[in-house]
XYZ file of C-alpha atoms in Angstrom:
293
model
C 0.070 0.019 -0.020
C 1.349 3.403 -0.954
C 1.807 5.990 1.745
C -0.905 8.103 -0.001
C -3.354 5.172 0.458
C -2.579 4.384 4.037
C -5.575 5.218 6.250
C -5.743 8.575 7.821
C -3.948 8.722 11.225
C -4.674 12.033 12.952
C -8.017 13.561 13.587
C -9.686 16.618 15.016
C -13.182 17.733 15.496
C -14.851 21.080 15.964
C -18.238 21.214 17.700
C -18.285 18.507 20.297
C -21.921 19.153 21.191
C -24.313 16.533 22.626
C -26.285 15.667 19.444
C -23.594 14.241 17.180
C -20.209 15.887 18.069
C -19.757 14.234 21.507
C -20.810 10.863 20.202
C -18.202 11.091 17.379
C -15.513 11.856 19.941
C -16.678 8.919 21.958
C -16.613 6.654 18.901
C -12.921 7.519 18.315
C -11.986 6.922 21.824
C -13.876 3.556 21.876
C -11.447 2.613 19.066
C -8.471 3.758 21.008
C -7.819 6.361 18.439
C -6.631 9.815 19.600
C -8.723 12.831 18.662
C -8.097 16.597 19.139
C -11.220 18.485 20.211
C -11.331 22.140 19.280
C -13.255 24.156 21.844
C -14.229 27.909 21.683
C -12.638 29.837 24.550
C -16.075 30.663 25.751
C -17.496 27.182 25.721
C -18.995 25.798 28.834
C -19.776 22.268 27.571
C -16.346 20.608 28.125
C -17.632 19.010 31.349
C -19.617 16.402 29.085
C -16.230 15.268 27.424
C -14.424 12.241 28.838
C -11.474 14.409 29.785
C -9.806 11.552 31.762
C -9.258 9.539 28.605
C -5.632 9.868 27.589
C -6.503 9.750 23.826
C -8.614 12.915 24.070
C -6.648 16.213 23.487
C -8.476 19.364 24.225
C -7.508 22.805 22.637
C -9.247 26.150 23.189
C -9.216 28.280 20.089
C -11.301 31.062 18.499
C -13.048 29.653 15.449
C -12.985 33.111 13.949
C -9.159 33.176 14.044
C -7.870 31.467 10.869
C -4.187 31.686 11.611
C -4.707 30.368 15.165
C -6.778 27.385 14.096
C -4.386 26.641 11.267
C -1.358 26.788 13.652
C -3.111 24.314 15.989
C -3.930 21.929 13.122
C -0.426 22.092 11.797
C 1.049 21.575 15.274
C -0.875 18.359 15.640
C -0.292 17.248 11.996
C -4.109 16.767 11.571
C -5.043 14.611 8.493
C -8.837 14.919 8.975
C -10.834 17.792 10.265
C -14.418 16.826 11.238
C -17.059 19.605 11.556
C -19.972 18.979 13.858
C -20.848 22.702 14.415
C -24.371 23.716 14.535
C -25.483 25.403 11.259
C -28.497 26.692 13.252
C -26.360 28.770 15.508
C -23.798 30.448 13.295
C -21.954 27.452 12.153
C -21.962 28.497 8.533
C -19.446 31.292 9.011
C -17.369 28.961 11.494
C -17.147 26.195 8.889
C -15.683 28.670 6.299
C -12.898 29.749 8.779
C -12.178 26.107 9.602
C -11.957 25.237 6.006
C -9.443 28.138 5.277
C -7.353 27.040 8.300
C -7.547 23.347 7.171
C -6.268 24.361 3.638
C -3.411 26.468 5.159
C -2.483 23.651 7.660
C -2.298 20.889 4.881
C -5.307 18.883 6.179
C -6.085 16.004 3.760
C -9.728 15.673 4.331
C -12.660 17.942 5.584
C -15.830 16.226 6.968
C -18.538 19.032 6.831
C -21.469 19.174 9.139
C -24.044 17.118 7.343
C -25.351 14.093 9.286
C -28.811 14.190 7.795
C -30.703 14.045 4.495
C -28.800 14.691 1.208
C -28.147 18.204 0.338
C -26.182 18.016 -2.821
C -28.015 20.148 -5.480
C -30.374 21.680 -2.824
C -30.473 25.245 -4.155
C -33.459 26.634 -2.305
C -34.178 24.475 0.668
C -32.823 24.061 4.179
C -29.782 22.168 2.758
C -28.511 25.079 0.636
C -25.984 26.426 3.115
C -24.499 22.834 3.388
C -24.224 22.540 -0.404
C -22.749 25.890 -0.831
C -20.094 25.042 1.757
C -19.264 21.836 -0.070
C -18.809 23.836 -3.216
C -16.504 26.227 -1.133
C -14.376 23.345 -0.059
C -13.984 22.264 -3.747
C -13.101 25.836 -4.743
C -10.226 26.035 -2.184
C -8.932 22.640 -3.055
C -9.843 20.752 0.270
C -10.950 17.017 -0.328
C -14.281 16.600 1.419
C -16.446 13.735 2.687
C -20.183 14.239 3.047
C -22.167 11.811 5.192
C -25.911 11.375 4.752
C -27.950 9.247 7.205
C -31.520 10.357 7.017
C -33.144 11.353 10.370
C -31.696 10.191 13.627
C -33.844 7.493 15.202
C -33.809 9.564 18.462
C -35.517 12.499 16.694
C -38.522 10.542 15.610
C -40.747 11.496 18.726
C -39.785 15.080 18.238
C -40.709 15.009 14.481
C -44.181 13.596 15.399
C -44.734 16.173 18.271
C -45.153 13.479 20.850
C -43.935 15.500 23.809
C -46.016 18.616 22.976
C -49.277 16.843 22.130
C -49.191 13.436 23.900
C -49.866 11.948 20.378
C -48.005 10.600 17.421
C -48.935 13.038 14.732
C -48.391 12.381 11.030
C -48.887 15.021 8.386
C -50.583 13.345 5.372
C -50.539 9.519 5.037
C -47.010 8.869 6.138
C -46.671 5.863 3.936
C -43.531 6.914 1.959
C -40.379 5.089 3.024
C -37.370 7.243 4.328
C -34.078 6.649 6.024
C -33.425 6.544 9.852
C -30.196 5.863 11.779
C -29.261 6.002 15.348
C -26.859 8.760 16.555
C -24.248 6.327 18.088
C -24.257 4.319 14.845
C -23.700 7.383 12.551
C -20.812 8.393 14.914
C -19.313 4.810 15.065
C -19.652 4.531 11.306
C -17.703 7.761 10.650
C -14.903 6.781 13.012
C -14.751 3.247 11.504
C -14.460 4.368 7.889
C -12.101 7.229 8.639
C -9.688 4.921 10.395
C -9.905 1.894 8.080
C -10.855 2.996 4.458
C -8.077 4.271 2.058
C -8.124 7.933 1.337
C -9.067 7.407 -2.254
C -12.366 5.781 -1.169
C -13.320 8.707 0.933
C -11.996 11.882 -0.626
C -14.636 13.930 -2.502
C -17.225 11.259 -1.685
C -20.842 11.135 -0.616
C -21.431 8.292 1.846
C -25.131 7.342 2.257
C -26.042 5.138 5.141
C -29.441 3.769 6.394
C -29.984 2.043 9.728
C -33.637 1.420 8.924
C -35.936 2.134 5.916
C -39.373 2.725 7.138
C -42.410 4.925 7.038
C -43.814 7.286 9.687
C -47.040 5.117 9.661
C -44.887 2.116 10.668
C -43.358 4.050 13.446
C -46.717 5.335 14.645
C -47.846 1.609 15.059
C -44.856 1.148 17.432
C -46.142 4.077 19.522
C -49.784 2.999 19.284
C -49.902 1.036 22.582
C -49.232 4.127 24.529
C -49.972 7.019 22.051
C -52.767 7.884 19.968
C -51.695 8.073 16.366
C -53.495 10.797 14.274
C -53.078 11.933 10.611
C -53.469 15.600 10.449
C -53.191 18.433 7.817
C -50.784 20.383 9.915
C -49.065 20.141 13.246
C -50.505 22.237 16.098
C -47.158 24.020 16.821
C -46.085 27.599 17.072
C -45.343 29.592 14.019
C -41.803 29.085 12.847
C -41.568 25.448 14.015
C -40.254 23.636 10.874
C -41.413 20.121 11.730
C -44.369 20.428 9.491
C -42.034 21.317 6.628
C -39.761 18.399 7.449
C -42.765 15.927 7.490
C -44.025 17.257 4.124
C -40.591 16.436 2.775
C -40.807 13.022 4.184
C -44.124 12.506 2.526
C -42.398 12.737 -0.863
C -39.416 10.652 0.226
C -36.931 13.439 0.665
C -35.913 12.042 4.067
C -34.237 9.110 2.324
C -30.436 8.915 2.097
C -30.972 8.046 -1.531
C -32.857 11.343 -2.326
C -31.702 13.422 -5.299
C -32.442 17.078 -4.682
C -32.132 17.933 -8.402
C -34.386 15.267 -9.869
C -36.511 14.814 -6.704
C -36.358 11.048 -6.886
C -35.314 8.466 -4.518
C -33.110 5.337 -5.013
C -33.461 2.868 -2.183
C -30.303 0.967 -3.106
C -28.232 4.233 -3.134
C -29.704 5.005 0.303
C -27.866 2.122 1.945
C -24.853 2.072 -0.484
C -22.447 3.234 2.261
C -23.440 0.478 4.687
C -21.065 -1.847 2.970
C -18.058 0.007 4.461
C -19.160 -1.339 7.860
C -19.039 -5.012 6.998
C -20.772 -7.320 9.356
C -22.485 -4.599 11.373
C -26.049 -5.140 12.477
C -27.873 -1.838 12.170
C -30.531 -1.048 14.898
C -34.236 -0.147 14.261
C -36.038 2.706 15.856
C -38.005 0.341 18.198
C -34.777 -0.972 19.619
C -33.192 2.393 19.896
C -36.409 4.004 21.603
C -37.145 0.950 23.719
C -40.564 0.421 21.985
C -39.978 -3.356 21.242
């Protein structure tokens, strides 16, 4: 194996929040792989990190300071920079700074904050900032890896407004299959492929994974013993809540990892095409993850 095809060895992550960032850190540590965690100087969330693990390296740095981030990445000879910053709370700008710093530091691969439904070609929806950022990475010459996984299993009750209404609410029929994957498996999958697959298999690649392919109606049946399942025209939620928009997308299959934003079509085989890189893994279903079985 040539040196350029040897698996990546040095990893860093920006955005170690509870939803996906922290699980990614935990996944690397579970493999006994060191990981550098970039934390803003004002962050108060470091208490959730497993600071006693000798493979965890913590570095406080201003995400808006390109030279400082670049110097840090260079000092640690980082091969792969993973972004798990929230795009809802200012992460779009932060990712651009991180990308510039990664380029200047000679980082070999940038994993942008995706971890959801496909965004390539989304020129008008919620995925637009993610697609624009991927284009930016290409424009500055940084190889990227985009990971699509559908909706997290853990977010299904949120999507159906279970907590707010005490019911499992479905906008429309809810009979279109979409992709769902558990948070730990998304994190573990990413750590696995980054530490085992050759760079040529990952650079400038979209990996599409699917823990379970199912419909909201099928999930509603799992909740039925304890919750009323109701089909509604709209969710009774405050103005500005976007769950109704998300469910409308799922009604046409746009929640599938195999969705094509340009043609607005779904490919069930494509949706789980990336699963093959985690050979022998048994993927969990939402019933198992949420304790509904």
